[in-house]
Amino acid sequence: KQLAQLDSSGTVALLERMKEKVAVQEALAESYGEIAQESKSIDAEIDKAIGKAGAGQAAEDLQALKAKLGLAE
């Protein structure tokens, strides 16, 4: 009788661990789904953070530096 109780306890513990793993995997899948549905790309996030003017200024600064070094196209 004790052996049967140990086996059922082990089985219940195994099922609980499996249930926890499934819950973690479901949460992870849901998170990935939310990320995939985001309409913003990384580039859009960066542009938003620095602003469109900042991106244009960087391009102008790069062109000025190239001209100074004689690398202008």
Short mmCIF file of C-alpha atoms in Angstrom, two decimals:
data_model
loop_
_atom_site.label_atom_id
_atom_site.label_comp_id
_atom_site.label_asym_id
_atom_site.label_seq_id
_atom_site.Cartn_x
_atom_site.Cartn_y
_atom_site.Cartn_z
CA LYS A 1 0.00 0.00 0.00
CA GLN A 2 2.86 2.42 0.78
CA LEU A 3 4.46 1.68 -2.59
CA ALA A 4 1.20 2.53 -4.36
CA GLN A 5 0.97 5.82 -2.47
CA LEU A 6 4.53 6.75 -3.37
CA ASP A 7 3.90 5.99 -7.01
CA SER A 8 0.73 8.08 -7.13
CA SER A 9 2.49 10.92 -5.31
CA GLY A 10 5.33 10.80 -7.81
CA THR A 11 2.86 10.76 -10.68
CA VAL A 12 0.99 13.74 -9.27
CA ALA A 13 4.25 15.64 -8.80
CA LEU A 14 5.28 14.80 -12.37
CA LEU A 15 1.94 16.03 -13.68
CA GLU A 16 2.25 19.25 -11.67
CA ARG A 17 5.72 19.91 -13.11
CA MET A 18 4.41 19.24 -16.61
CA LYS A 19 1.50 21.60 -15.97
CA GLU A 20 3.92 24.34 -14.86
CA LYS A 21 6.07 23.83 -17.96
CA VAL A 22 3.01 24.08 -20.20
CA ALA A 23 1.95 27.31 -18.47
CA VAL A 24 5.41 28.80 -18.99
CA GLN A 25 5.43 27.78 -22.66
CA GLU A 26 1.95 29.24 -23.19
CA ALA A 27 2.99 32.54 -21.61
CA LEU A 28 6.11 32.63 -23.77
CA ALA A 29 4.10 31.91 -26.91
CA GLU A 30 1.64 34.65 -26.02
CA SER A 31 4.49 37.12 -25.49
CA TYR A 32 6.06 36.23 -28.83
CA GLY A 33 2.67 36.67 -30.48
CA GLU A 34 2.31 40.14 -29.00
CA ILE A 35 5.78 41.11 -30.16
CA ALA A 36 5.07 39.81 -33.67
CA GLN A 37 1.90 41.90 -33.87
CA GLU A 38 3.72 45.13 -33.02
CA SER A 39 3.54 47.42 -36.03
CA LYS A 40 6.67 49.35 -35.13
CA SER A 41 10.06 48.16 -36.25
CA ILE A 42 13.27 48.73 -34.36
CA ASP A 43 14.20 51.44 -36.88
CA ALA A 44 10.89 53.21 -36.27
CA GLU A 45 11.49 53.10 -32.52
CA ILE A 46 14.98 54.58 -32.97
CA ASP A 47 13.68 57.31 -35.28
CA LYS A 48 11.00 58.14 -32.75
CA ALA A 49 13.56 58.29 -29.93
CA ILE A 50 15.99 60.59 -31.74
CA GLY A 51 13.40 62.39 -33.81
CA LYS A 52 13.40 62.84 -37.56
CA ALA A 53 15.45 66.04 -37.26
CA GLY A 54 18.18 64.17 -35.42
CA ALA A 55 18.49 61.61 -38.21
CA GLY A 56 18.69 64.35 -40.84
CA GLN A 57 21.29 66.27 -38.85
CA ALA A 58 23.45 63.15 -38.59
CA ALA A 59 23.37 62.73 -42.37
CA GLU A 60 24.34 66.38 -42.84
CA ASP A 61 27.18 66.05 -40.35
CA LEU A 62 28.43 62.95 -42.13
CA GLN A 63 28.42 64.73 -45.49
CA ALA A 64 30.30 67.69 -43.98
CA LEU A 65 32.91 65.35 -42.52
CA LYS A 66 33.31 63.54 -45.85
CA ALA A 67 33.75 66.88 -47.62
CA LYS A 68 36.35 67.95 -45.07
CA LEU A 69 38.28 64.72 -45.60
CA GLY A 70 37.94 64.91 -49.37
CA LEU A 71 35.72 61.85 -49.56
CA ALA A 72 32.62 63.61 -50.87
CA GLU A 73 30.93 61.84 -53.75
#
